[in-house]
């Protein structure tokens, strides 16, 4: 007997944990690997996709990594065809693939287009050679411009550019140049992230050994404010703490995370969150492949969130959106109002001018936006 299809729209994340080279700040689940391992990994993904087939309604798909574009044309076609065989194209509203500008070819762009990918996220990070070198990126600023042009030429009308600020020795002037270069390309979406020094990365080690120095926090904050000013002045809507979009181009897939709604992740280390239950796949690529090949349970972690924790996480994630959380939506989902659980915190944060209510929405004020991490901890 076939199980009844879950008709609530979900998001599907597909993790490709392979890169051409490891960037020195990266602690993502990614590695440099050989063709044989990648082929086995793609077969494992196909198997996971087959299990999902017909069970869920997916409106967004996001192929991320790692570097999905490090796959050869042949491997990329295998992946894209596995996806489309299992998920009806008619249901998909947004289909994103992450691209590293140093790994894109014309044939890969054509494949992405042919298989229905309609949004690309380009990992530019910076347009300046010395910054890219410092981050150990494999591409140049010109590679990013060329990749963007290639995507445009082949009909991609929804392109995100990822940028990083707060690099060692980076000046406000340099950051403004990066913003300017990004805006000149006229993308639909820009994401800006502050560089973080994750434990175990070469960058963190250099920091520890005083080979480099972290930027002062107030300069980093000034860079963030500059991004908001610069991008909003250029018709980007600042809709999430780190994300800016033109017109209708907000990322639908990531909105599912921010609204703490249901998603399924496949691949090594990918998380899923369905009906209050969070699970994670085995993170180690070999163990993941082996587990799938042997038809074993590949979950390395599972937790069922109690209602109050689910509500806490929903507030924390939703406050990332500039529009905040609508009290009626919250009530519909949890059966009580935001104040019922968080009245004290909200009163305190309102007194300090860090959150506000507008049209029944709880949201961060501009002051709250700049200390968002501190505000969020109040709800945990
Ligand atoms: S390309 Fe992305 S995932 Fe790969 S090492 Fe660099 S930052 Fe990490």
Short mmCIF file of C-alpha atoms and ligand atoms in Angstrom, two decimals:
data_model
loop_
_atom_site.label_atom_id
_atom_site.label_comp_id
_atom_site.label_asym_id
_atom_site.label_seq_id
_atom_site.Cartn_x
_atom_site.Cartn_y
_atom_site.Cartn_z
CA UNK A 1 0.00 0.00 0.00
CA UNK A 2 1.40 3.45 -0.88
CA UNK A 3 1.57 5.95 1.93
CA UNK A 4 -0.55 9.06 1.55
CA UNK A 5 1.45 12.00 0.23
CA UNK A 6 2.17 14.76 2.75
CA UNK A 7 0.45 17.76 1.16
CA UNK A 8 2.15 20.42 3.30
CA UNK A 9 4.78 22.08 1.10
CA UNK A 10 8.32 21.31 2.18
CA UNK A 11 11.80 22.32 1.18
CA UNK A 12 14.39 19.83 -0.03
CA UNK A 13 18.09 20.37 0.62
CA UNK A 14 20.68 18.24 -1.20
CA UNK A 15 24.19 18.33 0.19
CA UNK A 16 27.25 17.95 -2.05
CA UNK A 17 30.20 17.76 0.35
CA UNK A 18 32.97 18.13 -2.22
CA UNK A 19 35.19 21.08 -3.07
CA UNK A 20 38.12 21.70 -5.40
CA UNK A 21 40.14 22.96 -2.43
CA UNK A 22 39.32 23.78 1.15
CA UNK A 23 39.02 27.52 1.86
CA UNK A 24 40.94 28.48 4.99
CA UNK A 25 37.93 29.81 6.94
CA UNK A 26 35.58 26.93 6.15
CA UNK A 27 34.27 24.48 8.71
CA UNK A 28 31.38 23.22 6.56
CA UNK A 29 31.02 19.53 5.93
CA UNK A 30 33.10 19.52 2.76
CA UNK A 31 36.25 17.86 1.49
CA UNK A 32 38.40 17.31 -1.57
CA UNK A 33 37.62 13.86 -2.94
CA UNK A 34 38.26 11.43 -5.79
CA UNK A 35 35.92 10.70 -8.70
CA UNK A 36 35.09 7.20 -7.47
CA UNK A 37 33.89 8.44 -4.08
CA UNK A 38 31.85 11.18 -5.73
CA UNK A 39 30.19 8.63 -8.05
CA UNK A 40 29.32 6.40 -5.10
CA UNK A 41 28.00 9.41 -3.22
CA UNK A 42 25.74 10.37 -6.13
CA UNK A 43 24.35 6.83 -6.22
CA UNK A 44 23.65 7.10 -2.49
CA UNK A 45 21.82 10.38 -3.04
CA UNK A 46 19.78 8.77 -5.79
CA UNK A 47 18.73 6.07 -3.36
CA UNK A 48 17.68 8.65 -0.76
CA UNK A 49 15.72 10.50 -3.44
CA UNK A 50 13.95 7.30 -4.47
CA UNK A 51 12.83 6.76 -0.90
CA UNK A 52 11.31 10.25 -0.83
CA UNK A 53 9.57 9.83 -4.18
CA UNK A 54 5.84 10.48 -4.01
CA UNK A 55 5.82 11.07 -0.26
CA UNK A 56 6.20 14.83 -0.04
CA UNK A 57 5.27 17.97 -1.86
CA UNK A 58 8.46 19.91 -2.51
CA UNK A 59 8.13 23.51 -3.64
CA UNK A 60 11.77 24.42 -3.27
CA UNK A 61 14.98 22.50 -3.88
CA UNK A 62 18.41 23.74 -2.87
CA UNK A 63 21.58 21.97 -3.98
CA UNK A 64 24.31 23.26 -1.69
CA UNK A 65 27.65 22.28 -0.32
CA UNK A 66 30.46 22.08 -0.51
CA UNK A 67 30.59 23.00 -4.13
CA UNK A 68 27.92 21.37 -6.33
CA UNK A 69 29.59 22.90 -9.39
CA UNK A 70 32.77 20.90 -8.70
CA UNK A 71 30.94 17.88 -10.15
CA UNK A 72 31.92 17.04 -13.72
CA UNK A 73 29.30 17.59 -16.42
CA UNK A 74 28.57 13.87 -16.38
CA UNK A 75 28.17 13.77 -12.59
CA UNK A 76 26.08 16.92 -12.55
CA UNK A 77 23.72 15.47 -15.15
CA UNK A 78 23.40 12.30 -13.10
CA UNK A 79 22.46 14.32 -10.02
CA UNK A 80 20.00 16.59 -11.83
CA UNK A 81 18.32 13.70 -13.60
CA UNK A 82 17.96 11.76 -10.32
CA UNK A 83 16.23 14.79 -8.81
CA UNK A 84 13.83 15.34 -11.65
CA UNK A 85 12.92 11.64 -11.85
CA UNK A 86 11.77 11.74 -8.23
CA UNK A 87 10.24 15.19 -7.86
CA UNK A 88 7.63 16.43 -10.34
CA UNK A 89 8.97 19.56 -12.03
CA UNK A 90 5.46 21.04 -11.97
CA UNK A 91 5.56 21.29 -8.16
CA UNK A 92 8.88 23.10 -7.92
CA UNK A 93 8.68 26.87 -7.61
CA UNK A 94 12.30 27.59 -6.78
CA UNK A 95 15.28 25.38 -7.60
CA UNK A 96 18.66 26.71 -6.50
CA UNK A 97 22.17 25.45 -7.10
CA UNK A 98 25.26 26.87 -5.41
CA UNK A 99 28.10 27.66 -7.77
CA UNK A 100 31.74 28.43 -7.12
CA UNK A 101 32.86 30.82 -9.90
CA UNK A 102 36.10 28.84 -10.33
CA UNK A 103 34.30 25.66 -11.36
CA UNK A 104 31.66 26.79 -13.83
CA UNK A 105 31.62 25.84 -17.51
CA UNK A 106 29.21 26.65 -20.30
CA UNK A 107 28.10 22.99 -20.41
CA UNK A 108 27.29 22.99 -16.69
CA UNK A 109 25.22 26.16 -17.07
CA UNK A 110 23.28 24.58 -19.95
CA UNK A 111 22.66 21.44 -17.88
CA UNK A 112 21.37 23.44 -14.93
CA UNK A 113 19.01 25.31 -17.21
CA UNK A 114 17.83 22.18 -19.03
CA UNK A 115 17.00 20.41 -15.78
CA UNK A 116 14.92 23.26 -14.41
CA UNK A 117 17.30 24.98 -12.00
CA UNK A 118 15.94 28.54 -11.89
CA UNK A 119 18.10 30.19 -9.25
CA UNK A 120 21.85 30.25 -8.79
CA UNK A 121 23.81 31.29 -5.73
CA UNK A 122 27.28 32.40 -6.71
CA UNK A 123 29.98 32.25 -4.02
CA UNK A 124 31.81 35.46 -4.91
CA UNK A 125 32.88 36.47 -1.36
CA UNK A 126 35.04 39.34 -2.66
CA UNK A 127 36.06 40.88 -5.96
CA UNK A 128 39.53 41.73 -4.69
CA UNK A 129 42.41 39.43 -5.37
CA UNK A 130 44.26 39.95 -2.08
CA UNK A 131 41.10 39.18 -0.08
CA UNK A 132 40.32 36.08 -2.15
CA UNK A 133 43.89 34.93 -1.67
CA UNK A 134 43.67 35.53 2.06
CA UNK A 135 40.54 33.35 2.18
CA UNK A 136 42.20 30.72 -0.06
CA UNK A 137 39.40 30.92 -2.60
CA UNK A 138 40.15 29.22 -5.92
CA UNK A 139 38.79 32.00 -8.14
CA UNK A 140 39.37 35.64 -8.98
CA UNK A 141 36.98 38.58 -9.08
CA UNK A 142 37.00 38.36 -12.86
CA UNK A 143 36.05 34.66 -12.67
CA UNK A 144 32.99 35.77 -10.70
CA UNK A 145 32.11 38.41 -13.30
CA UNK A 146 32.54 35.87 -16.11
CA UNK A 147 30.44 33.23 -14.32
CA UNK A 148 27.72 35.82 -13.78
CA UNK A 149 27.78 36.83 -17.46
CA UNK A 150 27.63 33.17 -18.53
CA UNK A 151 24.60 32.56 -16.33
CA UNK A 152 22.84 35.66 -17.62
CA UNK A 153 23.62 34.75 -21.23
CA UNK A 154 21.99 31.39 -20.67
CA UNK A 155 18.81 32.82 -19.27
CA UNK A 156 19.28 32.77 -15.48
CA UNK A 157 17.15 35.59 -14.12
CA UNK A 158 17.49 34.91 -10.43
CA UNK A 159 21.08 35.09 -9.22
CA UNK A 160 22.37 35.56 -5.70
CA UNK A 161 25.85 36.80 -4.89
CA UNK A 162 27.41 35.76 -1.58
CA UNK A 163 29.80 38.32 -0.10
CA UNK A 164 31.98 38.17 3.01
CA UNK A 165 33.01 41.18 5.08
CA UNK A 166 35.20 41.64 8.14
CA UNK A 167 38.30 39.99 6.64
CA UNK A 168 41.62 40.70 8.38
CA UNK A 169 42.92 44.16 7.45
CA UNK A 170 39.90 44.85 5.25
CA UNK A 171 39.02 48.54 5.17
CA UNK A 172 35.62 50.17 4.87
CA UNK A 173 36.75 51.49 1.53
CA UNK A 174 37.55 47.98 0.25
CA UNK A 175 34.20 46.69 1.45
CA UNK A 176 32.42 49.50 -0.35
CA UNK A 177 34.27 48.54 -3.53
CA UNK A 178 32.99 44.96 -3.17
CA UNK A 179 29.43 46.19 -2.69
CA UNK A 180 29.79 48.47 -5.69
CA UNK A 181 31.16 45.65 -7.87
CA UNK A 182 28.28 43.40 -6.81
CA UNK A 183 25.62 46.03 -7.52
CA UNK A 184 27.18 46.79 -10.90
CA UNK A 185 26.41 43.22 -11.98
CA UNK A 186 22.76 43.84 -11.12
CA UNK A 187 21.93 40.56 -9.35
CA UNK A 188 18.47 39.86 -7.94
CA UNK A 189 19.76 38.91 -4.50
CA UNK A 190 22.80 39.58 -2.31
CA UNK A 191 23.82 37.79 0.90
CA UNK A 192 26.44 39.38 3.13
CA UNK A 193 28.12 37.42 5.92
CA UNK A 194 30.66 38.50 8.51
CA UNK A 195 33.77 36.34 8.45
CA UNK A 196 33.88 34.00 11.43
CA UNK A 197 36.93 32.27 12.85
CA UNK A 198 35.73 28.71 13.30
CA UNK A 199 37.76 26.51 15.58
CA UNK A 200 40.03 24.09 13.74
CA UNK A 201 40.29 26.16 10.55
CA UNK A 202 43.66 27.47 9.31
CA UNK A 203 42.29 31.00 9.67
CA UNK A 204 41.50 30.48 13.36
CA UNK A 205 44.96 29.01 13.86
CA UNK A 206 46.54 32.08 12.24
CA UNK A 207 44.50 34.24 14.58
CA UNK A 208 45.65 32.25 17.58
CA UNK A 209 49.28 32.48 16.45
CA UNK A 210 48.88 36.21 15.85
CA UNK A 211 49.76 35.80 12.17
CA UNK A 212 46.70 37.94 11.50
CA UNK A 213 44.40 40.15 13.52
CA UNK A 214 40.66 40.19 13.72
CA UNK A 215 38.97 43.44 12.76
CA UNK A 216 37.63 45.54 15.63
CA UNK A 217 33.98 44.82 16.31
CA UNK A 218 32.93 48.42 15.70
CA UNK A 219 34.52 48.35 12.21
CA UNK A 220 32.70 45.10 11.46
CA UNK A 221 29.45 46.68 12.61
CA UNK A 222 30.16 49.72 10.45
CA UNK A 223 30.65 47.38 7.47
CA UNK A 224 27.31 45.74 8.16
CA UNK A 225 25.63 49.15 8.36
CA UNK A 226 27.35 50.16 5.15
CA UNK A 227 25.98 47.06 3.38
CA UNK A 228 22.45 47.92 4.53
CA UNK A 229 22.79 51.55 3.41
CA UNK A 230 24.45 50.73 0.11
CA UNK A 231 22.17 47.90 -0.94
CA UNK A 232 18.91 49.54 0.14
CA UNK A 233 19.95 52.68 -1.74
CA UNK A 234 20.29 50.44 -4.79
CA UNK A 235 16.75 49.03 -4.61
CA UNK A 236 17.49 45.92 -2.59
CA UNK A 237 15.01 45.12 0.14
CA UNK A 238 16.75 44.20 3.39
CA UNK A 239 14.38 41.34 4.24
CA UNK A 240 16.53 39.21 6.54
CA UNK A 241 19.50 39.97 8.81
CA UNK A 242 22.05 38.98 6.14
CA UNK A 243 19.92 38.96 2.99
CA UNK A 244 18.83 41.53 0.45
CA UNK A 245 16.52 41.03 -2.52
CA UNK A 246 15.05 42.97 -5.38
CA UNK A 247 11.30 42.84 -6.09
CA UNK A 248 9.99 39.30 -5.71
CA UNK A 249 13.35 37.58 -5.41
CA UNK A 250 13.49 36.76 -1.70
CA UNK A 251 14.80 33.23 -1.26
CA UNK A 252 11.77 30.98 -0.80
CA UNK A 253 13.85 28.01 0.29
CA UNK A 254 15.65 29.81 3.12
CA UNK A 255 12.37 31.36 4.23
CA UNK A 256 11.27 27.84 5.18
CA UNK A 257 14.20 27.69 7.63
CA UNK A 258 13.56 31.17 8.96
CA UNK A 259 9.91 30.38 9.53
CA UNK A 260 10.94 27.10 11.16
CA UNK A 261 8.78 25.06 8.81
CA UNK A 262 9.32 21.58 7.39
CA UNK A 263 12.31 20.60 5.33
CA UNK A 264 14.14 17.45 4.35
CA UNK A 265 17.87 17.26 3.83
CA UNK A 266 19.61 14.47 1.99
CA UNK A 267 23.30 13.69 1.80
CA UNK A 268 26.06 13.50 4.39
CA UNK A 269 25.35 15.55 7.50
CA UNK A 270 22.09 16.99 6.15
CA UNK A 271 19.38 17.91 8.66
CA UNK A 272 15.67 17.31 8.30
CA UNK A 273 12.87 18.86 10.32
CA UNK A 274 9.40 17.41 10.03
CA UNK A 275 6.40 17.74 12.34
CA UNK A 276 8.59 18.83 15.28
CA UNK A 277 11.16 16.07 14.83
CA UNK A 278 14.71 17.02 13.88
CA UNK A 279 17.10 14.43 12.47
CA UNK A 280 20.56 14.51 10.95
CA UNK A 281 22.24 12.16 8.52
CA UNK A 282 25.63 10.65 9.26
CA UNK A 283 28.19 13.41 8.63
CA UNK A 284 31.16 11.31 7.59
CA UNK A 285 30.99 10.82 3.81
CA UNK A 286 32.34 7.24 3.81
CA UNK A 287 30.05 6.15 6.64
CA UNK A 288 27.10 7.85 4.94
CA UNK A 289 27.77 6.09 1.61
CA UNK A 290 28.35 2.78 3.31
CA UNK A 291 25.17 3.11 5.39
CA UNK A 292 23.05 3.83 2.33
CA UNK A 293 24.65 1.01 0.32
CA UNK A 294 23.94 -1.42 3.16
CA UNK A 295 20.38 -0.15 3.68
CA UNK A 296 21.22 0.85 7.24
CA UNK A 297 19.73 3.68 9.26
CA UNK A 298 21.94 6.67 8.47
CA UNK A 299 20.52 9.00 11.11
CA UNK A 300 23.24 10.09 13.51
CA UNK A 301 20.90 12.20 15.56
CA UNK A 302 17.18 12.60 16.22
CA UNK A 303 15.21 14.73 18.64
CA UNK A 304 11.55 15.45 19.13
CA UNK A 305 11.15 19.07 20.13
CA UNK A 306 8.74 19.85 22.95
CA UNK A 307 6.17 22.50 22.10
CA UNK A 308 7.79 25.31 24.13
CA UNK A 309 11.20 24.69 22.53
CA UNK A 310 9.63 24.65 19.10
CA UNK A 311 8.00 28.00 19.92
CA UNK A 312 11.34 29.41 21.16
CA UNK A 313 13.16 28.36 18.02
CA UNK A 314 10.38 29.71 15.85
CA UNK A 315 10.69 33.14 17.46
CA UNK A 316 14.49 33.15 17.20
CA UNK A 317 14.50 32.12 13.55
CA UNK A 318 11.59 34.34 12.53
CA UNK A 319 13.07 37.42 14.17
CA UNK A 320 15.83 37.15 11.59
CA UNK A 321 13.21 38.31 9.08
CA UNK A 322 12.78 42.08 9.11
CA UNK A 323 9.02 41.62 8.96
CA UNK A 324 9.24 39.59 12.19
CA UNK A 325 6.60 37.18 13.46
CA UNK A 326 2.87 37.69 13.06
CA UNK A 327 1.12 37.01 16.36
CA UNK A 328 -1.90 35.43 14.66
CA UNK A 329 0.35 32.98 12.75
CA UNK A 330 2.07 32.11 15.99
CA UNK A 331 -1.28 31.58 17.73
CA UNK A 332 -2.54 29.39 14.92
CA UNK A 333 0.55 27.23 15.16
CA UNK A 334 0.97 26.94 18.92
CA UNK A 335 -2.46 27.68 20.38
CA UNK A 336 -1.28 30.63 22.49
CA UNK A 337 0.07 34.12 21.85
CA UNK A 338 3.73 35.14 21.80
CA UNK A 339 3.25 37.04 25.09
CA UNK A 340 1.84 33.96 26.80
CA UNK A 341 5.28 32.37 26.64
CA UNK A 342 7.61 35.33 26.22
CA UNK A 343 5.77 38.26 27.88
CA UNK A 344 8.57 39.09 30.35
CA UNK A 345 11.32 38.95 27.74
CA UNK A 346 9.36 41.10 25.31
CA UNK A 347 8.58 43.75 27.94
CA UNK A 348 12.25 43.94 28.88
CA UNK A 349 13.45 44.09 25.26
CA UNK A 350 10.84 46.72 24.42
CA UNK A 351 12.01 48.87 27.33
CA UNK A 352 15.50 48.82 25.81
CA UNK A 353 14.10 49.57 22.37
CA UNK A 354 15.38 46.30 20.87
CA UNK A 355 12.07 44.81 19.69
CA UNK A 356 8.80 46.43 18.68
CA UNK A 357 5.26 45.54 17.68
CA UNK A 358 4.04 46.79 14.34
CA UNK A 359 0.72 45.65 12.92
CA UNK A 360 0.63 42.68 15.30
CA UNK A 361 4.13 41.67 14.27
CA UNK A 362 6.95 41.26 16.75
CA UNK A 363 10.17 42.43 15.10
CA UNK A 364 13.67 43.62 15.79
CA UNK A 365 14.10 47.39 15.81
CA UNK A 366 17.10 48.84 14.00
CA UNK A 367 18.87 49.02 17.36
CA UNK A 368 17.96 45.37 17.99
CA UNK A 369 19.23 44.35 14.57
CA UNK A 370 22.78 45.34 15.48
CA UNK A 371 22.74 43.21 18.64
CA UNK A 372 20.52 40.48 17.20
CA UNK A 373 22.49 37.59 18.73
CA UNK A 374 22.03 39.01 22.23
CA UNK A 375 18.32 39.64 21.62
CA UNK A 376 17.81 36.06 20.39
CA UNK A 377 19.34 34.53 23.51
CA UNK A 378 16.48 36.07 25.53
CA UNK A 379 14.07 33.66 23.83
CA UNK A 380 16.08 30.48 24.33
S1 LIG B 1 33.98 26.46 -1.47
FE1 LIG B 1 32.54 26.78 0.24
S2 LIG B 1 32.23 24.76 1.13
FE2 LIG B 1 34.05 24.62 -0.18
S3 LIG B 1 35.75 24.95 1.20
FE3 LIG B 1 35.23 26.95 0.33
S4 LIG B 1 33.75 27.85 1.77
FE4 LIG B 1 33.92 25.66 2.24
#
